XYZ file of C-alpha atoms in Angstrom:
291
model
C 73.018 97.797 98.522
C 75.111 100.782 98.976
C 78.825 100.352 99.694
C 80.042 103.682 99.536
C 81.769 105.071 102.887
C 79.295 107.051 105.051
C 80.128 109.780 107.042
C 78.634 110.336 110.379
C 78.422 112.690 113.204
C 79.953 111.519 116.661
C 78.971 113.175 119.684
C 82.107 113.185 122.427
C 82.119 115.022 125.836
C 78.866 113.313 127.398
C 80.490 110.007 128.345
C 78.694 108.244 125.831
C 80.917 107.925 122.869
C 78.327 105.721 121.057
C 76.070 108.375 119.869
C 76.201 108.955 116.188
C 73.910 109.332 113.336
C 73.507 109.637 109.699
C 74.265 113.657 109.417
C 71.644 114.378 111.450
C 71.558 114.901 115.420
C 70.584 112.161 117.884
C 69.224 113.398 121.094
C 72.050 114.259 123.834
C 70.771 116.400 126.922
C 74.622 117.350 127.085
C 75.243 118.444 123.404
C 75.130 122.085 123.949
C 77.421 122.070 127.043
C 81.302 123.488 126.599
C 83.597 120.845 125.665
C 80.955 118.624 123.930
C 82.299 118.220 120.080
C 81.108 116.569 117.155
C 83.278 115.046 114.538
C 82.165 113.771 111.351
C 83.929 110.587 110.160
C 84.202 107.715 108.002
C 82.765 104.436 109.518
C 85.554 101.930 110.103
C 87.891 104.767 111.908
C 89.194 105.002 115.277
C 90.328 106.946 117.903
C 90.949 106.676 121.468
C 87.266 106.252 122.567
C 87.130 103.365 120.465
C 86.068 102.321 116.746
C 83.065 102.580 114.784
C 82.045 99.903 112.555
C 79.093 98.983 110.125
C 76.567 98.003 113.061
C 78.864 98.759 116.478
C 81.060 100.596 118.611
C 84.016 98.819 119.574
C 85.486 99.811 122.871
C 88.163 98.457 125.363
C 86.650 96.607 128.580
C 89.989 95.682 130.066
C 93.368 94.608 128.770
C 92.997 91.981 126.246
C 89.514 92.153 125.885
C 87.236 94.424 123.771
C 83.199 95.045 124.034
C 81.004 95.532 121.095
C 77.536 97.580 121.651
C 75.114 98.333 118.818
C 75.259 101.922 116.914
C 72.468 103.909 117.896
C 70.902 105.914 114.934
C 67.293 107.520 114.713
C 66.258 105.177 112.342
C 64.363 102.149 113.728
C 65.004 100.191 110.245
C 68.933 100.528 110.940
C 68.516 99.645 114.420
C 66.639 96.406 113.518
C 69.406 95.866 111.333
C 72.485 96.041 113.722
C 70.121 94.139 116.087
C 70.093 91.128 113.784
C 73.766 91.529 112.945
C 74.477 91.178 116.941
C 72.258 87.876 116.734
C 73.837 86.648 113.891
C 76.725 86.875 114.859
C 76.401 85.462 118.764
C 74.796 82.138 117.171
C 77.686 81.820 114.384
C 80.145 82.038 116.938
C 78.516 79.504 119.232
C 78.329 77.352 116.272
C 82.385 77.969 115.242
C 83.356 77.212 118.653
C 86.888 77.638 119.785
C 89.647 77.642 116.568
C 92.707 79.428 116.685
C 92.221 81.535 113.552
C 88.681 82.619 114.785
C 88.398 85.694 117.069
C 86.565 84.658 119.992
C 84.261 84.964 122.107
C 80.657 86.276 121.992
C 80.578 90.238 121.994
C 83.340 90.424 124.684
C 86.019 89.541 122.085
C 89.808 89.162 122.597
C 91.399 91.967 121.757
C 94.362 91.912 119.156
C 97.717 93.144 120.005
C 98.373 95.229 116.699
C 94.657 95.699 115.624
C 93.526 94.795 111.959
C 95.841 93.564 109.231
C 94.963 96.833 106.965
C 96.427 99.126 109.474
C 99.496 96.805 110.302
C 100.296 96.373 106.416
C 99.828 100.084 105.790
C 101.995 100.871 109.022
C 105.075 98.106 108.524
C 106.508 97.777 104.872
C 109.118 95.418 106.319
C 106.916 92.449 106.675
C 109.173 89.403 105.598
C 108.217 86.969 102.785
C 107.849 83.986 105.251
C 105.638 85.856 107.700
C 103.350 87.043 104.680
C 102.902 83.459 103.323
C 102.215 82.155 106.593
C 99.148 84.689 107.268
C 98.217 83.844 103.721
C 97.684 80.209 104.472
C 96.358 81.283 108.139
C 93.563 83.237 106.862
C 92.216 80.733 103.908
C 92.407 78.176 106.747
C 90.341 80.216 108.729
C 87.719 80.910 106.114
C 88.005 76.995 105.171
C 87.105 75.916 108.974
C 83.712 78.559 108.659
C 82.550 77.055 105.511
C 83.440 73.793 106.664
C 80.668 74.536 109.392
C 78.225 75.758 106.699
C 78.851 79.302 107.051
C 79.582 82.064 104.509
C 81.266 85.110 106.278
C 80.476 87.464 103.621
C 82.737 90.340 104.547
C 86.324 88.768 104.186
C 88.448 91.753 104.229
C 91.713 93.053 105.720
C 89.865 95.156 108.345
C 88.208 92.057 109.477
C 91.520 90.315 110.063
C 93.241 90.668 113.159
C 96.958 90.575 114.040
C 97.510 89.269 117.314
C 101.218 88.486 118.695
C 101.992 85.596 121.331
C 105.479 85.871 122.508
C 107.518 86.302 118.887
C 104.679 84.832 117.283
C 102.542 87.022 114.833
C 99.023 85.292 113.659
C 95.934 86.226 112.014
C 92.504 85.883 113.134
C 89.080 86.129 111.451
C 86.518 88.286 112.899
C 83.310 90.236 112.501
C 80.547 87.438 111.472
C 77.679 89.983 111.852
C 77.050 89.822 108.124
C 77.338 85.987 107.655
C 74.888 83.784 106.506
C 74.344 80.307 107.578
C 71.236 78.453 105.723
C 71.124 75.765 107.778
C 70.377 77.885 111.035
C 68.289 80.214 108.778
C 70.952 83.310 109.665
C 71.276 86.001 107.003
C 73.158 89.237 108.364
C 72.361 90.419 104.646
C 76.036 91.681 103.902
C 78.367 91.516 100.638
C 81.815 92.548 100.857
C 82.999 95.617 100.201
C 85.023 96.840 97.428
C 87.480 95.705 96.343
C 86.347 92.375 98.126
C 83.373 92.159 96.231
C 83.265 90.122 93.166
C 81.363 92.190 90.694
C 80.661 88.985 88.406
C 78.916 87.044 90.982
C 75.087 86.898 91.591
C 74.877 84.344 94.057
C 75.645 85.302 97.154
C 74.650 82.579 99.246
C 77.620 80.537 97.964
C 81.179 80.320 99.649
C 82.281 81.677 95.999
C 81.818 85.379 97.925
C 84.520 84.585 100.245
C 86.856 82.934 97.847
C 86.935 86.098 95.621
C 87.477 88.021 98.629
C 90.542 85.561 99.794
C 92.349 85.984 96.493
C 92.327 89.892 97.205
C 93.288 89.500 100.463
C 96.307 87.549 99.421
C 96.918 89.918 96.744
C 97.358 92.692 99.634
C 99.311 90.490 102.051
C 101.779 89.644 99.582
C 101.879 93.047 97.611
C 101.372 95.125 100.348
C 98.446 97.575 98.695
C 94.894 97.062 97.331
C 94.533 96.191 93.708
C 95.464 98.992 91.249
C 96.202 101.221 94.311
C 99.833 102.147 95.587
C 100.727 103.178 98.744
C 98.465 102.754 102.245
C 94.504 101.577 101.300
C 92.567 104.536 100.437
C 90.840 106.747 103.451
C 87.920 109.114 103.525
C 86.742 110.828 100.341
C 89.705 108.943 98.337
C 87.634 105.662 98.871
C 85.126 107.263 96.729
C 87.347 107.907 94.021
C 89.108 104.310 94.289
C 85.902 102.358 94.533
C 84.463 103.880 91.506
C 87.149 102.741 89.549
C 87.873 99.324 90.871
C 84.283 98.392 90.307
C 84.605 99.209 86.614
C 88.092 97.615 86.234
C 86.671 94.428 87.952
C 83.541 94.591 86.313
C 85.184 94.333 83.000
C 86.968 91.285 84.291
C 90.099 93.116 84.789
C 92.899 92.384 87.824
C 96.193 93.801 88.357
C 99.305 91.508 86.841
C 100.258 88.549 88.959
C 103.351 87.314 86.525
C 105.521 88.649 89.903
C 103.344 88.407 92.467
C 104.106 85.557 95.076
C 100.727 83.098 94.921
C 99.823 84.877 91.695
C 98.331 81.167 90.529
C 96.105 80.872 93.474
C 95.099 84.525 93.323
C 94.110 84.052 89.737
C 92.124 81.212 90.780
C 90.444 83.210 93.350
C 89.942 86.233 91.169
C 90.549 85.290 87.391
C 89.710 82.216 86.841
C 87.494 81.326 89.656
C 88.161 77.995 89.653
C 87.937 77.226 93.549
C 84.421 76.602 94.887
C 85.359 77.010 98.646
C 88.036 77.961 100.654
C 89.207 74.234 101.273
C 90.195 74.149 97.425
C 92.356 77.400 98.041
C 93.966 75.810 101.140
C 95.142 72.626 98.851
C 96.199 75.088 96.092
C 98.419 77.160 98.479
C 99.655 74.437 100.192
C 101.085 73.195 96.863
C 102.638 76.413 96.389
C 104.358 76.861 99.809
């Protein structure tokens, strides 16, 4: 499965901001009219119309609520994959039910007041240590709940974690279950994590260990403010290619950044270096012991 960032043509000016394709135009009767523009953007980028994800376009329905619609392409195989992702997410959200650490509900989702975690970290270096530690525990508790329900998220990463403020309280919520798996329900979103959240030494992607490694990287990013082997904001656009090539080689060699001065370094090592945790519940217990 390819995990390189994908550039897509986005078509604006005709009122349909969901139109996009893999470098070749989709049909649009308005495309030759003045004011109709084409932008080439990396999946996951955003603008005022909304955000492009792997399988969907997320747009604001009303204040506090966003909607998800499937991406449209000329490739019927891809369209079928996107449709499957929507079906998987709907059924898994129903199985999960209400939980304070899960973004709910269905394909009309509560809108996080501060967007996803990575953009928040990149834009605010003044997050205090107590809040960072609370966030680590919150997201690990979220994944532990997912595992208890027999679900493997399969794409835990800082762009699938939302930051939501209620009053003076800032909390995290786990989102995006379109690529997840649940063997009991026979559901498979057929996704594995992006770099740097992917364990390059893992071969069984039906195991909770998929998410455990990802959690270790998420904790590292929360506590340090940057990606492994990368300083500053998360790499963007073409820079992603260079970073992913580098981190793939380093992780494949069993290397990880020095954790001696990183809070929760013992837990991160347990997730990403020693691989001693079977599931997120064990990570919760290890984190609580370090709090």
